[in-house]
Amino acid sequence: MATTVKPFIQPSQAPAPRSKSGTDLIRIQGGQPLHGTIEISGAKNSALILMCAALLTEDTMRFTNMPTSLRDILTLTKVLESLGATVATGPEGTMAIQARHITSTKADYDLVKEMRASFLVMGPLLARFKEATVSMPGGCAIGTRPIDFHLMGFEAMGATVTLEDGYMRVCAPHGLKGADITFPRVSVGATENILMAAVLAAGITRIFNAACEPEIVDLGRCLIAMGAQIEGLGTSTITITGVPSLHGALHQVVADRIETGTYMIAAAMAGGQIRLKQASTEHLQALIAPLQAAGVTITQDDSDIIVERSGPLLQGTTITTEVHPGFPTDLQAQFMALLTQCQGGGQITETIWENRFMHVPEMARMGAKITIEGNTATIKGPQALTGAKVMATDLRASAALVLAGLVATGTTTVDRVYHLDRGYENLEQKLKACGARIERIPAETP
Ligand code: EPZ
């Protein structure tokens, strides 16, 4: 009996398929090389903190290159609006935030639980209004996500910290005072929260063992444009001299290095040649070296990066995630997908988060051979992958599963892509424009 082969991409006249799982799905038919151009968006992990920084002034803050369609941006917009700020997004990634009329210094649990970075409103609220009450952010899939360093810093600057009904309340009725603060380990969020608290504190604050991530530098540059006095950005010691107030400014969000790295790995896996627009290799040296060793050609062409892999993928490598400028933990899952295709596979040791290997069992469903011992994963390669139904567990794991789907034989369906939508703008459209056979299956409307 002749079997009708269901076309992968539905003909326009057929009703679009619907996901019955209650959330959008992404479906990929593997095996297509990538050729084309991808616009890199503004960095999610910079955009979020910059939005919080707008609370530090009653003037309007204006941003460009803001990744306005990300779920996390929309969630933080709700948090800022719940405090009384106004947030207006315009075309081409423009955004204006005005926090002149703040009506509350309490960030509600229902919003903070959606996105832990909401906890970063604490520093600016405390600095400008001498108090803040924010729901404990809670953990997430990749770890317990403690905030003890943030609180230690606020206390060092003279704030009192109390926990009331699951809400952390910090008060400094006489204003914050500059202090020397040494973090026991590097923390991006704690550095950001204390940096924002210190810009309006009386006196000098020095942060030792500060994070050096590019997003911290981007935040610091924005604060300086607002009138803050900061030295040492990008180093492990940041010195802030407090000023009485900050004024509005215009700031362009730095390009997203994690999105850039994700697409570089996509091209390395699928083969072909892609041009990443408005992207920089500057912050990705820890990824570029192992990619080049695996046979990938990477060149900076003015403000674009060209990534090409025409020959076979060569040997894999061993990486350990570290604070910047080391290998970024936010590219760990994506790099693991690549290692399944490299000669000899490789090893990954995760040192930042205690539970960031949840993509491993999902990749195993596609045929990946990965064993875990403690915080080290050993990946066998090269290993042919086959399409399967897989489930996203966190933001970067979902990106890694899409990358695996690009090279798997057959069809891969990634469920719970709301994780993906938190941190990647139009990922399936950007890949489709480069020749990937990928589509989003919208959830069935109830
Ligand atoms: C930021 O999270 C990023 N998120 C994360 O990206 C990223 O993985 C992480 O930095 C590390 O680079 C945003 O910027 C919104 P940390 P953050 O404080 O600030 C421990 C993504 O995929 N720690 O640097 O929460 C903590 O448990 C996300 O885009 C404490 O012990 O990370 C962790 O082991 C995921 N006490 C380590 O430090 C504290 O008070 C690093 O955490 C704070 C942190």
Coordinates of C-alpha atoms and ligand atoms in Angstrom, one line a residue:
M1 CA 0.0 0.0 0.0
A2 CA 1.5 3.4 -1.0
T3 CA 2.3 5.4 2.1
T4 CA 1.8 9.1 2.0
V5 CA 4.8 10.9 3.2
K6 CA 3.7 13.7 5.5
P7 CA 5.4 16.9 4.2
F8 CA 7.7 18.2 6.9
I9 CA 6.8 21.8 6.2
Q10 CA 3.0 22.0 6.1
P11 CA 1.6 23.2 2.7
S12 CA 0.1 26.7 3.3
Q13 CA -3.5 25.4 2.7
A14 CA -3.3 22.7 5.4
P15 CA -4.3 23.8 8.9
A16 CA -1.1 24.5 10.9
P17 CA -0.3 21.7 13.3
R18 CA -0.9 22.5 17.0
S19 CA 1.0 21.4 20.0
K20 CA -1.1 19.4 22.4
S21 CA 1.5 19.8 25.2
G22 CA 0.2 23.1 26.3
T23 CA 3.3 24.9 25.3
D24 CA 4.8 25.8 21.9
L25 CA 7.1 23.2 20.4
I26 CA 10.0 23.6 18.0
R27 CA 10.4 20.9 15.4
I28 CA 13.7 20.4 13.4
Q29 CA 14.6 18.2 10.5
G30 CA 18.3 17.7 10.9
G31 CA 21.0 17.5 8.2
Q32 CA 21.0 21.0 6.7
P33 CA 24.1 23.1 6.6
L34 CA 23.7 26.8 7.5
H35 CA 24.3 29.6 5.1
G36 CA 23.2 33.2 5.7
T37 CA 23.2 36.1 8.1
I38 CA 22.0 36.4 11.7
E39 CA 21.4 39.6 13.5
I40 CA 22.7 39.4 17.1
S41 CA 20.4 40.9 19.7
G42 CA 21.3 43.0 22.7
A43 CA 22.5 41.0 25.7
K44 CA 19.7 39.6 27.9
N45 CA 22.0 39.6 30.9
S46 CA 22.9 43.2 30.4
A47 CA 19.5 44.5 29.4
L48 CA 17.9 43.1 32.6
I49 CA 20.4 44.9 34.9
L50 CA 20.2 48.1 32.9
M51 CA 16.4 48.2 33.3
C52 CA 16.9 47.9 37.1
A53 CA 19.5 50.7 37.0
A54 CA 16.8 53.0 35.6
L55 CA 15.3 53.0 39.2
L56 CA 18.3 55.1 40.3
T57 CA 17.2 58.3 38.7
E58 CA 13.9 60.2 38.4
D59 CA 15.0 61.2 34.9
T60 CA 14.0 59.2 31.8
M61 CA 16.5 56.4 30.8
R62 CA 16.6 55.6 27.1
F63 CA 18.1 52.4 25.6
T64 CA 18.8 51.1 22.2
N65 CA 19.5 47.5 21.1
M66 CA 17.3 46.2 23.8
P67 CA 16.0 42.7 23.2
T68 CA 12.5 43.8 23.8
S69 CA 10.7 40.5 22.8
L70 CA 12.4 38.3 25.3
R71 CA 10.1 36.8 28.0
D72 CA 12.5 37.9 30.8
I73 CA 12.4 41.5 29.5
L74 CA 8.6 41.4 29.6
T75 CA 8.6 39.9 33.1
L76 CA 11.0 42.6 34.4
T77 CA 8.9 45.3 32.7
K78 CA 5.9 44.1 34.9
V79 CA 8.1 44.3 38.0
L80 CA 9.2 47.8 37.3
E81 CA 5.6 48.9 36.5
S82 CA 4.4 47.3 39.7
L83 CA 6.8 49.7 41.5
G84 CA 5.3 52.7 39.7
A85 CA 7.8 53.1 36.9
T86 CA 6.7 53.5 33.3
V87 CA 8.3 51.4 30.6
A88 CA 7.8 52.2 26.9
T89 CA 9.3 50.0 24.1
G90 CA 9.6 51.4 20.6
P91 CA 10.7 50.0 17.2
E92 CA 14.2 48.5 16.6
G93 CA 14.9 47.6 20.3
T94 CA 14.3 51.1 21.7
M95 CA 13.1 51.4 25.3
A96 CA 12.4 54.4 27.6
I97 CA 12.0 53.9 31.4
Q98 CA 11.0 56.6 33.8
A99 CA 11.0 56.0 37.6
R100 CA 10.1 59.5 38.7
H101 CA 7.0 58.4 40.5
I102 CA 7.9 55.2 42.4
T103 CA 4.8 54.2 44.4
S104 CA 6.2 51.0 46.0
T105 CA 9.5 49.6 47.1
K106 CA 8.2 46.0 47.3
A107 CA 8.7 43.5 44.5
D108 CA 6.0 40.9 44.6
Y109 CA 6.6 37.2 44.9
D110 CA 4.4 36.3 41.9
L111 CA 6.6 38.4 39.7
V112 CA 10.0 37.6 41.3
K113 CA 9.4 33.9 41.1
E114 CA 9.0 34.2 37.3
M115 CA 12.5 35.5 37.0
R116 CA 15.1 35.7 39.7
A117 CA 17.0 38.6 38.2
S118 CA 14.1 40.7 39.5
F119 CA 16.0 40.6 42.8
L120 CA 18.4 43.1 41.2
V121 CA 15.9 45.9 41.9
M122 CA 17.0 45.7 45.5
G123 CA 20.2 47.6 45.2
P124 CA 18.8 50.6 43.3
L125 CA 15.6 50.8 45.4
L126 CA 17.8 50.7 48.6
A127 CA 20.2 53.4 47.3
R128 CA 17.5 55.8 46.2
F129 CA 14.7 55.2 48.7
K130 CA 16.6 53.9 51.6
E131 CA 14.5 50.7 51.7
A132 CA 13.5 47.7 49.6
T133 CA 11.4 44.6 50.1
V134 CA 11.9 41.8 47.5
S135 CA 10.6 38.3 47.6
M136 CA 13.3 35.7 48.1
P137 CA 14.0 34.7 44.5
G138 CA 14.1 31.0 45.1
G139 CA 16.2 28.5 43.2
C140 CA 15.8 27.4 39.7
A141 CA 16.6 24.3 37.6
I142 CA 20.3 24.9 37.6
G143 CA 20.9 25.5 41.3
T144 CA 19.7 27.0 44.6
R145 CA 20.8 30.5 43.5
P146 CA 21.6 31.9 47.0
I147 CA 21.7 35.7 47.6
D148 CA 23.9 35.8 50.7
F149 CA 26.7 37.8 49.1
H150 CA 24.1 40.5 48.0
L151 CA 22.9 40.8 51.6
M152 CA 26.4 40.8 53.1
G153 CA 27.2 43.7 50.9
F154 CA 24.1 45.7 51.8
E155 CA 24.8 45.1 55.5
A156 CA 28.4 46.2 55.1
M157 CA 27.0 49.5 53.7
G158 CA 24.9 50.0 56.8
A159 CA 21.6 48.4 55.8
T160 CA 19.6 46.2 58.2
V161 CA 18.4 42.9 56.6
T162 CA 15.3 41.0 57.8
L163 CA 13.4 38.1 56.4
E164 CA 9.6 38.6 56.7
D165 CA 7.1 36.1 55.2
G166 CA 9.5 35.0 52.5
Y167 CA 10.4 38.6 51.6
M168 CA 13.8 40.0 52.2
R169 CA 13.6 43.6 53.6
V170 CA 16.6 45.9 53.6
C171 CA 16.5 49.3 55.2
A172 CA 19.1 52.1 55.6
P173 CA 17.1 55.1 57.1
H174 CA 20.2 57.3 57.2
G175 CA 21.3 56.3 53.7
L176 CA 24.0 53.8 52.7
K177 CA 27.7 54.4 53.5
G178 CA 30.6 53.4 51.4
A179 CA 32.4 50.3 52.5
D180 CA 35.1 47.7 51.5
I181 CA 33.3 44.5 50.4
T182 CA 35.1 41.3 49.6
F183 CA 33.0 38.5 47.9
P184 CA 33.9 35.0 49.0
R185 CA 33.5 33.9 45.4
V186 CA 32.9 35.8 42.2
S187 CA 29.2 36.6 41.7
V188 CA 27.8 38.5 38.7
G189 CA 24.5 39.4 40.4
A190 CA 26.0 40.4 43.8
T191 CA 28.6 42.6 42.0
E192 CA 25.7 44.3 40.0
N193 CA 23.5 44.8 43.1
I194 CA 26.2 46.3 45.2
L195 CA 27.6 48.4 42.3
M196 CA 24.1 50.0 41.9
A197 CA 23.7 50.5 45.7
A198 CA 27.2 52.2 45.9
V199 CA 26.7 54.8 43.3
L200 CA 24.5 56.9 45.6
A201 CA 26.1 55.9 48.9
A202 CA 28.0 58.4 51.0
G203 CA 31.7 57.9 50.5
I204 CA 33.8 55.3 48.7
T205 CA 32.9 51.6 48.2
R206 CA 35.5 49.1 47.0
I207 CA 34.3 45.7 45.8
F208 CA 37.0 43.1 45.9
N209 CA 36.7 39.8 44.0
A210 CA 34.2 41.5 41.8
A211 CA 32.9 39.9 38.6
C212 CA 34.5 41.0 35.4
E213 CA 31.8 39.8 32.9
P214 CA 31.2 42.2 30.0
E215 CA 27.7 42.8 31.3
I216 CA 29.1 44.3 34.4
V217 CA 31.2 46.7 32.3
D218 CA 28.2 47.5 30.2
L219 CA 26.2 48.4 33.4
G220 CA 29.1 50.4 34.7
R221 CA 29.4 52.4 31.5
C222 CA 25.7 53.2 31.7
L223 CA 26.0 54.3 35.3
I224 CA 28.9 56.6 34.5
A225 CA 26.9 58.1 31.7
M226 CA 24.2 58.8 34.4
G227 CA 26.8 60.6 36.4
A228 CA 28.3 57.9 38.6
Q229 CA 32.0 57.8 39.5
I230 CA 33.3 54.3 39.0
E231 CA 36.8 52.9 38.4
G232 CA 38.1 49.4 37.8
L233 CA 35.3 48.1 35.6
G234 CA 36.3 44.8 34.0
T235 CA 38.8 44.1 36.8
S236 CA 38.3 42.2 40.1
T237 CA 38.5 45.5 42.1
I238 CA 35.8 48.1 41.4
T239 CA 36.0 51.5 43.3
I240 CA 32.8 53.6 43.4
T241 CA 32.7 57.2 44.8
G242 CA 29.1 57.9 45.8
V243 CA 27.3 61.0 44.3
P244 CA 24.1 62.7 45.6
S245 CA 22.0 61.8 42.5
L246 CA 22.1 60.5 39.0
H247 CA 20.6 61.9 35.8
G248 CA 19.1 60.3 32.7
A249 CA 21.2 59.0 29.8
L250 CA 21.0 57.2 26.5
H251 CA 22.7 53.7 26.5
Q252 CA 23.1 51.1 23.8
V253 CA 23.0 47.5 25.2
V254 CA 26.1 45.5 24.4
A255 CA 25.7 42.6 22.0
D256 CA 24.7 39.2 23.5
R257 CA 27.9 37.1 23.6
I258 CA 26.0 34.0 24.7
E259 CA 23.6 34.3 21.7
T260 CA 26.7 34.9 19.5
G261 CA 28.4 31.8 20.9
T262 CA 25.3 29.7 20.5
Y263 CA 25.1 30.5 16.7
M264 CA 28.9 30.0 16.3
I265 CA 28.4 26.5 17.7
A266 CA 25.3 25.9 15.5
A267 CA 27.5 26.6 12.4
A268 CA 30.3 24.5 13.7
M269 CA 27.9 21.6 14.1
A270 CA 25.7 21.9 11.0
G271 CA 28.5 23.1 8.7
G272 CA 28.3 25.9 6.2
Q273 CA 29.1 29.6 6.6
I274 CA 27.1 32.2 8.6
R275 CA 27.7 35.9 9.2
L276 CA 26.8 37.2 12.7
K277 CA 25.9 40.9 12.4
Q278 CA 26.8 43.3 15.2
A279 CA 28.8 40.7 17.0
S280 CA 32.3 40.7 18.5
T281 CA 34.8 38.0 19.1
E282 CA 36.3 40.2 21.9
H283 CA 34.5 38.4 24.8
L284 CA 34.5 34.9 23.3
Q285 CA 38.2 33.9 23.2
A286 CA 37.5 31.0 25.6
L287 CA 35.1 29.5 23.0
I288 CA 37.0 30.5 19.9
A289 CA 40.1 28.5 20.7
P290 CA 38.4 25.1 21.0
L291 CA 36.2 25.8 18.0
Q292 CA 39.3 26.6 15.9
A293 CA 40.9 23.4 17.2
A294 CA 37.8 21.5 16.0
G295 CA 38.3 22.9 12.4
V296 CA 36.0 25.9 12.5
T297 CA 37.2 29.2 10.8
I298 CA 36.2 32.3 12.7
T299 CA 37.0 35.8 11.4
Q300 CA 36.0 39.3 12.6
D301 CA 34.9 41.3 9.6
D302 CA 34.3 44.9 10.9
S303 CA 31.3 44.6 13.2
D304 CA 30.4 41.1 12.0
I305 CA 31.8 37.6 12.8
I306 CA 32.0 35.1 9.9
V307 CA 31.9 31.4 11.1
E308 CA 32.6 28.6 8.6
R309 CA 33.1 24.9 8.8
S310 CA 33.6 23.3 5.5
G311 CA 35.8 20.3 6.3
P312 CA 35.1 17.5 8.8
L313 CA 34.8 18.4 12.5
L314 CA 38.2 17.6 14.0
Q315 CA 39.1 16.7 17.6
G316 CA 37.1 17.7 20.6
T317 CA 38.6 19.2 23.7
T318 CA 38.3 19.4 27.4
I319 CA 36.8 22.5 29.0
T320 CA 36.1 23.8 32.5
T321 CA 33.5 26.5 33.0
E322 CA 34.9 29.5 34.8
V323 CA 34.1 33.1 35.5
H324 CA 35.0 35.6 32.8
P325 CA 37.2 35.5 30.8
G326 CA 37.1 31.7 31.2
F327 CA 34.7 29.4 29.4
P328 CA 31.2 30.8 30.1
T329 CA 28.9 28.4 31.9
D330 CA 26.0 29.8 29.7
L331 CA 27.6 28.1 26.7
Q332 CA 28.3 24.8 28.5
A333 CA 25.2 22.9 27.3
Q334 CA 25.6 24.1 23.7
F335 CA 29.3 23.1 23.6
M336 CA 28.4 19.7 24.9
A337 CA 26.1 19.2 21.9
L338 CA 29.1 20.1 19.7
L339 CA 31.4 17.6 21.4
T340 CA 29.1 14.7 20.5
Q341 CA 30.1 15.4 16.9
C342 CA 33.9 15.9 17.4
Q343 CA 36.6 13.3 17.0
G344 CA 37.2 11.8 20.4
G345 CA 34.4 13.7 22.0
G346 CA 35.6 15.6 25.1
Q347 CA 35.1 16.4 28.7
I348 CA 33.2 19.3 30.4
T349 CA 33.6 20.3 34.1
E350 CA 31.0 22.7 35.4
T351 CA 32.2 24.7 38.3
I352 CA 29.7 27.6 38.5
W353 CA 26.3 25.8 39.0
E354 CA 25.6 22.6 40.9
N355 CA 23.0 21.2 38.6
R356 CA 23.6 22.2 35.1
F357 CA 23.7 18.9 33.3
M358 CA 20.0 18.4 32.9
H359 CA 20.3 18.4 29.1
V360 CA 22.4 15.2 29.3
P361 CA 19.4 12.7 29.6
E362 CA 17.6 14.6 26.9
M363 CA 20.6 14.4 24.6
A364 CA 20.9 10.7 25.5
R365 CA 17.4 10.2 24.0
M366 CA 18.9 11.4 20.7
G367 CA 21.7 8.8 21.0
A368 CA 24.4 10.9 22.7
K369 CA 26.8 8.8 24.9
I370 CA 27.6 11.0 27.9
T371 CA 28.6 9.9 31.4
I372 CA 28.7 12.1 34.4
E373 CA 31.0 11.8 37.4
G374 CA 30.5 14.6 40.0
N375 CA 30.6 17.9 38.1
T376 CA 32.4 16.4 35.0
A377 CA 30.7 15.0 31.9
T378 CA 32.6 12.8 29.5
I379 CA 31.2 12.9 26.0
K380 CA 31.9 10.2 23.4
G381 CA 32.3 11.4 19.8
P382 CA 31.7 11.4 17.0
Q383 CA 28.3 10.0 17.8
A384 CA 25.5 10.0 15.2
L385 CA 22.3 11.5 16.7
T386 CA 18.8 10.6 15.8
G387 CA 15.7 12.8 16.1
A388 CA 13.5 12.4 19.1
K389 CA 11.0 14.2 21.3
V390 CA 12.9 16.0 24.0
M391 CA 12.1 18.4 26.7
A392 CA 13.7 21.7 27.5
T393 CA 14.6 22.1 31.2
D394 CA 16.3 25.5 31.3
L395 CA 17.2 28.3 29.0
R396 CA 20.6 27.1 27.7
A397 CA 19.7 23.4 27.8
S398 CA 16.8 24.2 25.3
A399 CA 19.2 25.9 23.0
A400 CA 21.6 22.9 23.1
L401 CA 18.7 20.5 22.2
V402 CA 17.9 22.7 19.1
L403 CA 21.6 22.5 18.1
A404 CA 21.5 18.7 18.5
G405 CA 18.4 18.6 16.4
L406 CA 20.2 20.5 13.6
V407 CA 22.5 17.5 13.1
A408 CA 20.3 14.6 14.1
T409 CA 18.9 12.3 11.5
G410 CA 15.1 12.7 11.3
T411 CA 12.9 14.9 13.2
T412 CA 13.5 16.4 16.7
T413 CA 10.7 18.0 18.7
V414 CA 11.7 20.2 21.6
D415 CA 9.0 20.8 24.1
R416 CA 8.6 23.6 26.7
V417 CA 10.3 26.1 24.5
Y418 CA 9.1 28.9 26.8
H419 CA 12.5 28.3 28.4
L420 CA 14.1 29.2 25.1
D421 CA 11.9 32.3 24.7
R422 CA 13.4 33.7 28.0
G423 CA 16.7 34.4 26.4
Y424 CA 16.7 34.0 22.6
E425 CA 14.8 36.4 20.2
N426 CA 13.3 34.6 17.2
L427 CA 15.8 31.7 17.4
E428 CA 13.9 29.4 15.0
Q429 CA 13.4 32.3 12.5
K430 CA 17.1 33.2 12.6
L431 CA 18.1 29.6 11.9
K432 CA 15.4 29.1 9.3
A433 CA 16.7 32.1 7.4
C434 CA 20.0 30.3 7.2
G435 CA 18.5 27.1 5.7
A436 CA 17.6 25.1 8.8
R437 CA 14.5 23.0 8.5
I438 CA 13.0 24.3 11.7
E439 CA 9.5 25.5 12.7
R440 CA 7.6 26.5 15.8
I441 CA 4.4 24.6 16.5
P442 CA 2.2 26.9 18.5
A443 CA 0.4 25.5 21.5
E444 CA -3.2 24.6 21.0
T445 CA -5.3 27.6 21.9
P446 CA -7.5 26.4 24.8
Ligands
EPZ1 C1 24.3 35.5 36.2 O1 23.6 34.8 37.2 C2 23.6 35.2 34.9 N1 22.2 35.7 34.9 C3 23.6 33.7 34.6 O2 23.0 33.4 33.3 C4 25.0 33.1 34.6 O3 25.0 31.7 34.5 C5 25.7 33.5 35.9 O4 25.6 35.0 36.2 C6 27.2 33.1 35.9 O5 27.9 33.8 34.9 C7 22.0 37.0 34.7 O6 22.9 37.8 34.5 C8 20.6 37.4 34.8 P1 26.3 34.4 40.1 P2 23.9 35.1 38.8 O7 25.8 35.3 41.2 O8 24.2 36.5 39.0 C9 27.0 31.6 43.9 C10 21.6 32.5 31.7 O9 21.6 31.4 31.3 N2 26.4 32.6 44.7 O10 27.5 34.9 39.4 O11 22.7 34.6 39.6 C11 25.9 30.9 43.0 O12 25.3 29.9 43.7 C12 21.8 32.7 33.2 O13 21.5 33.6 31.1 C13 26.4 32.5 46.1 O14 26.8 31.5 46.6 O15 25.1 34.2 39.1 C14 26.8 30.3 41.9 O16 27.3 29.1 42.2 C15 21.8 31.4 34.0 N3 25.8 33.5 46.8 C16 27.9 31.3 41.7 O17 27.9 32.1 43.0 C17 25.3 34.7 46.2 O18 24.9 35.6 46.9 C18 27.8 32.3 40.6 O19 26.5 32.9 40.7 C19 25.4 34.8 44.8 C20 25.9 33.8 44.1

